[in-house]
PDB file of C-alpha atoms in Angstrom:
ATOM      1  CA  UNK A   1       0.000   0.000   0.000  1.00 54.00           C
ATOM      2  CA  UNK A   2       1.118   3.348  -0.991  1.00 52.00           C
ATOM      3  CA  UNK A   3       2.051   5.919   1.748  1.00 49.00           C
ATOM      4  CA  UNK A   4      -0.755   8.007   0.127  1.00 41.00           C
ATOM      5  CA  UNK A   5      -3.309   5.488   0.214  1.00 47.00           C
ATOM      6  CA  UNK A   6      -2.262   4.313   3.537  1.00 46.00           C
ATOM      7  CA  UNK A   7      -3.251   8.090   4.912  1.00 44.00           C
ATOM      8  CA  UNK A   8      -6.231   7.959   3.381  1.00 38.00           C
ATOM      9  CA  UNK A   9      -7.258   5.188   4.876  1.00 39.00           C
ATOM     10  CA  UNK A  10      -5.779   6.625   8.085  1.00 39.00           C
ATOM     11  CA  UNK A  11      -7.959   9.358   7.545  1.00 39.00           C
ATOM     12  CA  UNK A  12     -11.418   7.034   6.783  1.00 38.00           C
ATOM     13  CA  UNK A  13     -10.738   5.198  10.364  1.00 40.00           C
ATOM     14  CA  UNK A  14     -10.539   8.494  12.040  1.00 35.00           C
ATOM     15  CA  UNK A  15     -13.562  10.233  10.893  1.00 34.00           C
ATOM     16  CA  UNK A  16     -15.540   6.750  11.147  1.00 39.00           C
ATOM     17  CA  UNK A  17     -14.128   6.486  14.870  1.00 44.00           C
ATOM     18  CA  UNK A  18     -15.286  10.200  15.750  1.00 38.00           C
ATOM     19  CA  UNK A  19     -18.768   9.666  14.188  1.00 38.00           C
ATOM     20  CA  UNK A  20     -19.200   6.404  16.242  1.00 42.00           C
ATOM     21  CA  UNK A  21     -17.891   8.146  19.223  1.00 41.00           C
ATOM     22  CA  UNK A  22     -20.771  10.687  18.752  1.00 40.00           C
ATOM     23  CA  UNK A  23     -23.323   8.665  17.979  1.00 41.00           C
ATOM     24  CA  UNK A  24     -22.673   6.614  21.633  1.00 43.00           C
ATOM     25  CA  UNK A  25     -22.233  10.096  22.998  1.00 46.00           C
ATOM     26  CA  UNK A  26     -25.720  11.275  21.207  1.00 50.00           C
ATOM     27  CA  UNK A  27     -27.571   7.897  23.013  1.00 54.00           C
ATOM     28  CA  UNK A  28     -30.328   8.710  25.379  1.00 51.00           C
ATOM     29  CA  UNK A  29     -28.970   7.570  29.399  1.00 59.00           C
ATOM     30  CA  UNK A  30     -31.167   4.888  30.654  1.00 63.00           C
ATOM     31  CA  UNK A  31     -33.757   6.768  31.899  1.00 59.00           C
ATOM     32  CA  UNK A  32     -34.687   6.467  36.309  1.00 61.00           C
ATOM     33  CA  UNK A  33     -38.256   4.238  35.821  1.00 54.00           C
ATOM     34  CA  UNK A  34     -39.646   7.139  38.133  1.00 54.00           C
ATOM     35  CA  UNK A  35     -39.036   9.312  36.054  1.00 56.00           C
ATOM     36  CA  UNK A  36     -39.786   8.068  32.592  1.00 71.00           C
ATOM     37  CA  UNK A  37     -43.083   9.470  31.895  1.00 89.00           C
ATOM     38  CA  UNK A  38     -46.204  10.514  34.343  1.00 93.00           C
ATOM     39  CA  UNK A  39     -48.345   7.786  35.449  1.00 90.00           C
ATOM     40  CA  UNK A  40     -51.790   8.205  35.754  1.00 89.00           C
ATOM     41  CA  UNK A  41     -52.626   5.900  36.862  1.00 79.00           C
ATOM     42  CA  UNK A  42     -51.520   3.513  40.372  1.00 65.00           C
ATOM     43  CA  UNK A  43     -52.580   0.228  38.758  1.00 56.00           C
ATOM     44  CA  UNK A  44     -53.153  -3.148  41.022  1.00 50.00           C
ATOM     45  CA  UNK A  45     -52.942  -5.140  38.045  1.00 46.00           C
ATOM     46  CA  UNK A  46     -50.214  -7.581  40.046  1.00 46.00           C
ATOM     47  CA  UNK A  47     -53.097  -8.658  42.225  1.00 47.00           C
ATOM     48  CA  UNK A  48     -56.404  -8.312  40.206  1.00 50.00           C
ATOM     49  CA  UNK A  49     -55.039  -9.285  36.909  1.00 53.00           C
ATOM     50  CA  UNK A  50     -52.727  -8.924  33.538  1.00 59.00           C
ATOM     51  CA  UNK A  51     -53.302  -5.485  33.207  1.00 79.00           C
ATOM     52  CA  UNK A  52     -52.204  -3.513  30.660  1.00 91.00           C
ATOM     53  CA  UNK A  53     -50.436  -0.196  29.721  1.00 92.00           C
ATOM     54  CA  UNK A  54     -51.194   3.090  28.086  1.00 95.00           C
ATOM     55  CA  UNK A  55     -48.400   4.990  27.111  1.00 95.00           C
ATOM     56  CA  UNK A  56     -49.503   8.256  25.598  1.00 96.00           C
ATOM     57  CA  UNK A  57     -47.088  10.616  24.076  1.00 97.00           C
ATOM     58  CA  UNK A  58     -48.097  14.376  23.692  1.00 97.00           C
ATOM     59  CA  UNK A  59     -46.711  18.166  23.092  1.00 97.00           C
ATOM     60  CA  UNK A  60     -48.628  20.514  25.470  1.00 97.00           C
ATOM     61  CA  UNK A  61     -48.406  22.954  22.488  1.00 97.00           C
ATOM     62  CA  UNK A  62     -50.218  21.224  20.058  1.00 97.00           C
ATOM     63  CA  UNK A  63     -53.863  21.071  19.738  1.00 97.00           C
ATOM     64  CA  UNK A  64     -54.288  17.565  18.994  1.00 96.00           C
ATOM     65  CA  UNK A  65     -52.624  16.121  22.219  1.00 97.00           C
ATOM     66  CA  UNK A  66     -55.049  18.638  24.108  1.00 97.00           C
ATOM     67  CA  UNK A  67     -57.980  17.422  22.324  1.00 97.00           C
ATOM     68  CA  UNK A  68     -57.075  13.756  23.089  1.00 97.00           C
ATOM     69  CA  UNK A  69     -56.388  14.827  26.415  1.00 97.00           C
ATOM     70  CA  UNK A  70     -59.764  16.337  27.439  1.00 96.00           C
ATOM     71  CA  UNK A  71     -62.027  13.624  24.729  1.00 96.00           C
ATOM     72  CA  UNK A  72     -60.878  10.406  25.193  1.00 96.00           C
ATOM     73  CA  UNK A  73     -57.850  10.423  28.299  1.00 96.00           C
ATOM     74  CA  UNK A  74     -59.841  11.932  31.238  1.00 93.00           C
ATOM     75  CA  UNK A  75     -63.237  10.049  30.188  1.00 94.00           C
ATOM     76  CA  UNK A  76     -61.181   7.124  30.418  1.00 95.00           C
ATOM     77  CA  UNK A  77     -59.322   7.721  33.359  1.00 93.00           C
ATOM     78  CA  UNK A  78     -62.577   8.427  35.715  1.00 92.00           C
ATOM     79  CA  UNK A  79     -63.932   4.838  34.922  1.00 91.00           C
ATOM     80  CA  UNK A  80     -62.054   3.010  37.718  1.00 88.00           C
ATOM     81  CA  UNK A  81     -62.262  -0.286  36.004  1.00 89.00           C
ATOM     82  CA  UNK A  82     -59.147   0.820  33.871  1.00 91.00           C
ATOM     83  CA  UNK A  83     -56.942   2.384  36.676  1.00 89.00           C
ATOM     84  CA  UNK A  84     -57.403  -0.459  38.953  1.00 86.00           C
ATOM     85  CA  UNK A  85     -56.398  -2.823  36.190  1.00 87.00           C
ATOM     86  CA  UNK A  86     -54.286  -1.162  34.451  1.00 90.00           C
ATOM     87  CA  UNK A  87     -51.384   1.813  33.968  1.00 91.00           C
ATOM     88  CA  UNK A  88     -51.787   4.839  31.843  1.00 94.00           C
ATOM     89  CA  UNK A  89     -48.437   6.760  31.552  1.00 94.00           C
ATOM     90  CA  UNK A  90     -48.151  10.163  29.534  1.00 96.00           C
ATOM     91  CA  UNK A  91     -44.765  11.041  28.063  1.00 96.00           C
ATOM     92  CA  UNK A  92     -43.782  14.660  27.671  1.00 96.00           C
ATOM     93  CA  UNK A  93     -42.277  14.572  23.364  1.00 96.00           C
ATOM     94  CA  UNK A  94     -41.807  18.219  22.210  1.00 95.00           C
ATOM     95  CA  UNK A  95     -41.903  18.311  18.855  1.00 94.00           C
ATOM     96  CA  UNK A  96     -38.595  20.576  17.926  1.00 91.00           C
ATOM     97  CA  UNK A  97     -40.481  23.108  15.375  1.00 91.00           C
ATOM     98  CA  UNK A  98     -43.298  24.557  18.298  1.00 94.00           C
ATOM     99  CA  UNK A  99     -41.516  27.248  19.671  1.00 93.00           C
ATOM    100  CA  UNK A 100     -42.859  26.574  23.108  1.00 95.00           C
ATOM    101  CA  UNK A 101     -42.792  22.641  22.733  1.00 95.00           C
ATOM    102  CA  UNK A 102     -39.759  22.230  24.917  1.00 96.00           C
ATOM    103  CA  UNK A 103     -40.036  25.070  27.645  1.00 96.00           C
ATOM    104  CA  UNK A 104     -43.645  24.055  28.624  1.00 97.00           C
ATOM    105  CA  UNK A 105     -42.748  20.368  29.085  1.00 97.00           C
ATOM    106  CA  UNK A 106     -39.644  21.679  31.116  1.00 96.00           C
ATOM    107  CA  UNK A 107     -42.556  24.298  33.119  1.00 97.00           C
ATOM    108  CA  UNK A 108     -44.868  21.779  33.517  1.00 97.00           C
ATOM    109  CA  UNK A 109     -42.137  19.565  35.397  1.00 96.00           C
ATOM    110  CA  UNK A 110     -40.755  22.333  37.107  1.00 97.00           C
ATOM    111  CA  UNK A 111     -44.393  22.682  39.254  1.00 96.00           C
ATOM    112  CA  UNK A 112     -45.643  19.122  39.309  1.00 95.00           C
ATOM    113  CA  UNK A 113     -41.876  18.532  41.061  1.00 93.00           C
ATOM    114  CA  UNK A 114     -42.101  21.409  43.342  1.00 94.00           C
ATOM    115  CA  UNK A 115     -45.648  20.185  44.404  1.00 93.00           C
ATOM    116  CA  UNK A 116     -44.427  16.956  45.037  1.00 88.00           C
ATOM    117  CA  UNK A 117     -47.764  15.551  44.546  1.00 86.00           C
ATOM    118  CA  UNK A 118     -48.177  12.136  42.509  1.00 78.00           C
ATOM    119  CA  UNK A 119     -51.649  13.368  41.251  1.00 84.00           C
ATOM    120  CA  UNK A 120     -49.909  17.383  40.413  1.00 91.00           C
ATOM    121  CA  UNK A 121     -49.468  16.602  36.984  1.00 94.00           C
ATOM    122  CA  UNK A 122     -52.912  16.286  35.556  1.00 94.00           C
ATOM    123  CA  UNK A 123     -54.114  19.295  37.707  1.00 94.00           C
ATOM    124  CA  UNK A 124     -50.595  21.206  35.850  1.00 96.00           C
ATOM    125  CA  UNK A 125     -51.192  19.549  32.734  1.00 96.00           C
ATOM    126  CA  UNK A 126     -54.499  20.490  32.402  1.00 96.00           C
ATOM    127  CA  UNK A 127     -53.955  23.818  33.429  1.00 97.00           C
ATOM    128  CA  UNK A 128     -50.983  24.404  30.601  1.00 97.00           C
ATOM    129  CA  UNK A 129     -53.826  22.577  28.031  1.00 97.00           C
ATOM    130  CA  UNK A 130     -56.744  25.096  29.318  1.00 96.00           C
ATOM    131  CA  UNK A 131     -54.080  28.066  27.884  1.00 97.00           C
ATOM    132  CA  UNK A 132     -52.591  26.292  25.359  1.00 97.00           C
ATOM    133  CA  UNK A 133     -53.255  29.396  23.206  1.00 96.00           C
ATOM    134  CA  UNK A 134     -51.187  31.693  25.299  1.00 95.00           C
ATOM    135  CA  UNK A 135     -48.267  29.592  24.414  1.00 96.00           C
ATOM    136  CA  UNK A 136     -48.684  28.838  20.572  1.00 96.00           C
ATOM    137  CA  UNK A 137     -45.988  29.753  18.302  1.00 94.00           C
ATOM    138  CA  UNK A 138     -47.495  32.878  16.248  1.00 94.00           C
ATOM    139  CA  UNK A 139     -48.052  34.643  19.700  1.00 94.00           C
ATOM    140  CA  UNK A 140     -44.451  33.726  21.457  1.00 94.00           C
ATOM    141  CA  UNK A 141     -42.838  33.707  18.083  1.00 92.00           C
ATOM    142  CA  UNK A 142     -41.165  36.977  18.930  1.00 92.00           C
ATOM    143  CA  UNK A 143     -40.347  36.836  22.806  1.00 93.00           C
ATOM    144  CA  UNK A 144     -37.806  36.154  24.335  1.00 94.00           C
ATOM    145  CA  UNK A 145     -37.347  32.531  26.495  1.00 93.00           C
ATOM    146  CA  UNK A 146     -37.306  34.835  29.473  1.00 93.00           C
ATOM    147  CA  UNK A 147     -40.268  36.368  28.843  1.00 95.00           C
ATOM    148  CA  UNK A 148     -42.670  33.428  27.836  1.00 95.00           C
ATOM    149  CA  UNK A 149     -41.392  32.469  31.643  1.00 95.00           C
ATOM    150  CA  UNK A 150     -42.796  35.415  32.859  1.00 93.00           C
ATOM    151  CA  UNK A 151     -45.291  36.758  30.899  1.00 94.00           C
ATOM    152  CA  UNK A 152     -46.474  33.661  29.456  1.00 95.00           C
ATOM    153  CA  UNK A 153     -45.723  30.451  32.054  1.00 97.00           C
ATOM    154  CA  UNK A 154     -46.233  32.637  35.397  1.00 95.00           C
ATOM    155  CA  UNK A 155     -49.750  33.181  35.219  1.00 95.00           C
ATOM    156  CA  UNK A 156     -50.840  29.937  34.926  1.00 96.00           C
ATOM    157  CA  UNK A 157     -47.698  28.893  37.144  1.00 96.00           C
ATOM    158  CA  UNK A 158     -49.146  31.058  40.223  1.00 95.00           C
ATOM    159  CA  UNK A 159     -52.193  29.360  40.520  1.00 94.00           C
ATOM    160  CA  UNK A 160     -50.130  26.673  42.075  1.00 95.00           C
ATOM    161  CA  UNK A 161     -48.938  28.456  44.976  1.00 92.00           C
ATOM    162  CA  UNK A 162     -45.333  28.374  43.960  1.00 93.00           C
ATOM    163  CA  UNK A 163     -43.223  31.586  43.952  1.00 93.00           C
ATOM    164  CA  UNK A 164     -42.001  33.673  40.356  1.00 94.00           C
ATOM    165  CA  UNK A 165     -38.629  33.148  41.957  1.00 95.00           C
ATOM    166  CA  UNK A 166     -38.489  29.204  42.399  1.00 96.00           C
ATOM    167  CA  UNK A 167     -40.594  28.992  39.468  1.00 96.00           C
ATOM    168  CA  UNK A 168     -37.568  30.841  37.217  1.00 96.00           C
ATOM    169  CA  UNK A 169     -34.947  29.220  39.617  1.00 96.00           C
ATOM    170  CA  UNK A 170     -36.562  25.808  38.039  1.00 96.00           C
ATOM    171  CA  UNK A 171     -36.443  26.737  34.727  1.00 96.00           C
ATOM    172  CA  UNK A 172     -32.933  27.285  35.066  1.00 96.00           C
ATOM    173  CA  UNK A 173     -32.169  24.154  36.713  1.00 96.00           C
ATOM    174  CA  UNK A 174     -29.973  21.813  34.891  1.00 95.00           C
ATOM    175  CA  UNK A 175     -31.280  18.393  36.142  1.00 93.00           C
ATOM    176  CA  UNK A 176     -34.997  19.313  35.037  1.00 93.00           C
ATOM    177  CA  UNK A 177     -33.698  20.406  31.326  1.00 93.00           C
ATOM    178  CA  UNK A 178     -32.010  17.218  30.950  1.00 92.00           C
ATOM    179  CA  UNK A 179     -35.144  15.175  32.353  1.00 92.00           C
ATOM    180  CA  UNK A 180     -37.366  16.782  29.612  1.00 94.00           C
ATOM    181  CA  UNK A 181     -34.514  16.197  27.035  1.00 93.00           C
ATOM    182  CA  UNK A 182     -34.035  12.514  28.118  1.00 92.00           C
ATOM    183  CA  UNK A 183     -37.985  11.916  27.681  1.00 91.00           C
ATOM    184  CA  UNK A 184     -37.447  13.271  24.131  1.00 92.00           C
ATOM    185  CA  UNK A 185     -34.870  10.900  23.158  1.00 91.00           C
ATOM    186  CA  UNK A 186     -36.473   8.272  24.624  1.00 90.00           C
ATOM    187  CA  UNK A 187     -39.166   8.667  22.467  1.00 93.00           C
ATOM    188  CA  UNK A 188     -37.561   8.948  19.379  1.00 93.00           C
ATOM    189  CA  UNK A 189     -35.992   5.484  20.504  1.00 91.00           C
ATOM    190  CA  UNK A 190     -39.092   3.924  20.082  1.00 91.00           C
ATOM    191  CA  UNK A 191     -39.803   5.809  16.793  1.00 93.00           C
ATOM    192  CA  UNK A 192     -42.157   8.418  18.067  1.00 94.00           C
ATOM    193  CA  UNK A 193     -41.754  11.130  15.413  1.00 92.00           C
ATOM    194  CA  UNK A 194     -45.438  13.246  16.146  1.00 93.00           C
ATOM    195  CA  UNK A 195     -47.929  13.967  18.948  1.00 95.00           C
ATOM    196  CA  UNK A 196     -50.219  12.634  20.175  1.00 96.00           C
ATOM    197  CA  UNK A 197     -48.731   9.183  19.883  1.00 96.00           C
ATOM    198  CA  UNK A 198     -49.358   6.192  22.007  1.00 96.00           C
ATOM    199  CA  UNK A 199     -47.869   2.506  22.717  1.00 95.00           C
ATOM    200  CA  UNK A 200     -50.495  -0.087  23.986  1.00 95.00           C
ATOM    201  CA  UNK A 201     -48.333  -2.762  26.287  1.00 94.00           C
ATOM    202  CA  UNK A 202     -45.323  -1.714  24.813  1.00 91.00           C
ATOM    203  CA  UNK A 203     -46.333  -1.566  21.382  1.00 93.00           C
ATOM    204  CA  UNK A 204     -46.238   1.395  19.124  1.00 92.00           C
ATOM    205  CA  UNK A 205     -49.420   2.031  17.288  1.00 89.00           C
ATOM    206  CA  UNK A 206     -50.603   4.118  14.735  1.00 88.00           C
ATOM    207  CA  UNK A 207     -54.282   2.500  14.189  1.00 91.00           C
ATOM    208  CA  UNK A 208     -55.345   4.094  17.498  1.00 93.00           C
ATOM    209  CA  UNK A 209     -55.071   7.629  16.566  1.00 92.00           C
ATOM    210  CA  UNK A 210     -58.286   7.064  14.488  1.00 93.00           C
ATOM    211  CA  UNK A 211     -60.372   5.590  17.555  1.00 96.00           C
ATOM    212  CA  UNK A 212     -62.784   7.495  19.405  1.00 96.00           C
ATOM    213  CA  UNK A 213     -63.498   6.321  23.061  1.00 96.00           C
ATOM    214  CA  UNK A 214     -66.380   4.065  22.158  1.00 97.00           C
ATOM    215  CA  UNK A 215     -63.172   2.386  20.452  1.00 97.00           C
ATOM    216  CA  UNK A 216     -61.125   3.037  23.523  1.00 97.00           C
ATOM    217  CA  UNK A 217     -63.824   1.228  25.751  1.00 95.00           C
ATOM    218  CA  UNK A 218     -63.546  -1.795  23.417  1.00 95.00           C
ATOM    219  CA  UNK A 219     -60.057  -2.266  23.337  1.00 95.00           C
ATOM    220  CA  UNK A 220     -59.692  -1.541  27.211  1.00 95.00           C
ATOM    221  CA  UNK A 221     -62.389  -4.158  27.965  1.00 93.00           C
ATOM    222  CA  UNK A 222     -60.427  -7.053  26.281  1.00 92.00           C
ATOM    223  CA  UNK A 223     -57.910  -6.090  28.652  1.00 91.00           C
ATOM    224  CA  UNK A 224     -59.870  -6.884  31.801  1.00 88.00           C
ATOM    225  CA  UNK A 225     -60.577  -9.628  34.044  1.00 81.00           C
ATOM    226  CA  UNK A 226     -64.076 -10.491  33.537  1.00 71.00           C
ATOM    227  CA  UNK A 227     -64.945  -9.312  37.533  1.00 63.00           C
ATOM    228  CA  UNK A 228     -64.287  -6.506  36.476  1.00 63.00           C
ATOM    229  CA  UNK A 229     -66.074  -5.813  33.335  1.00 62.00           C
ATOM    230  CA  UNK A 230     -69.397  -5.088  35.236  1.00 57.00           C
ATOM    231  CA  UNK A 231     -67.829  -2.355  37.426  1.00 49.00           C
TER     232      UNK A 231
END
């Protein structure tokens, strides 16, 4: 082998060694199982049952995870033959081009940590959802980060009882950016690419985003013991 072709080859190995060194680097950690997604949920399915599981994966900017949120989620989630049985978990996946995708995930974790309440998120959650239109890109498009935290986050934030200044001193806390970044690449693991999404026991699905909750109520019901199907 030539000296010339002997550096290019060189050069090949380095440049595929630094890409695969990136790519590791560029792997989602394995994620704390407390804090991979919100459950809903606090199924007893090791005692009554199978179960099953409900992963749901949304954008509190976009429409469409709010409207499967207040339709088909919470109708479903007040029929306590499904959260006895079985586990609904919601995923925070920002989609990367809704301006406010990311920093409401990160606001919405910020206050259901400092509440320290199991059931905080769907009270926060469905707070963000209620002003989802405070936060959609056409009116934040031109404000600063800073100032959707103030002007934009706060006021739904305060109802909450937690203070502007541990509010912003959460926003700027490293640990709770990485959470909401980890839950992102987690998802795209599992080849979630839009929202709302969802994975029935483990499964990705795509079928599901055309069922309404008569649908939902069908699918559910083959996943229960039969004791349970007259509750």
């Amino acid at each position: 082998m030539t000296s010339f072709a002997a550096e290019k080859v060189l050069r090949w190995a380095i440049l595929l060694s630094a890409a695969c060194t990136s790519f590791v680097e560029a792997q989602a950690p394995i994620p704390d199982i407390r804090n991979s997604g919100y459950q809903l949920s606090k199924s007893l399915s090791c005692s009554q049952g199978p179960g099953f599981r409900v992963e749901i994966f949304g954008d509190f900017q976009r429409p469409d995870t709010k409207a499967f949120w207040n339709n088909i989620l919470h109708p479903l989630l007040a029929e306590q033959r499904y959260t006895l049985v079985g586990t609904f978990v919601f995923h925070a996946f920002p989609l990367p081009y809704h301006r406010s995708g990311f920093t409401s995930a990160q606001a919405i974790r910020v206050v259901t940590k400092h509440l320290a309440d199991p059931t905080a998120f769907v009270k926060v959650a469905g707070a963000f959802f209620s002003e989802q239109q405070r936060f959609q890109t056409d009116v934040t498009a031109n404000l600063s980060d800073s100032s959707i935290f103030s002007d934009v986050f706060w006021p739904i934030v305060s109802k909450f009882g937690m203070s502007r200044s541990d509010f912003l001193k959460g926003m700027a806390d490293e640990s709770i950016n990485s959470d909401v970044r980890v839950a992102w690449k987690m998802g795209c693991s599992r080849g979630i690419s839009g929202t709302p999404a969802w994975a029935l026991n483990g499964v990705t699905s795509d079928e599901v985003g055309q069922w309404n909750i008569t649908q939902w109520k069908s699918w559910l019901d083959t996943q229960l013991p039969s004791k349970f199907l007259q509750v």
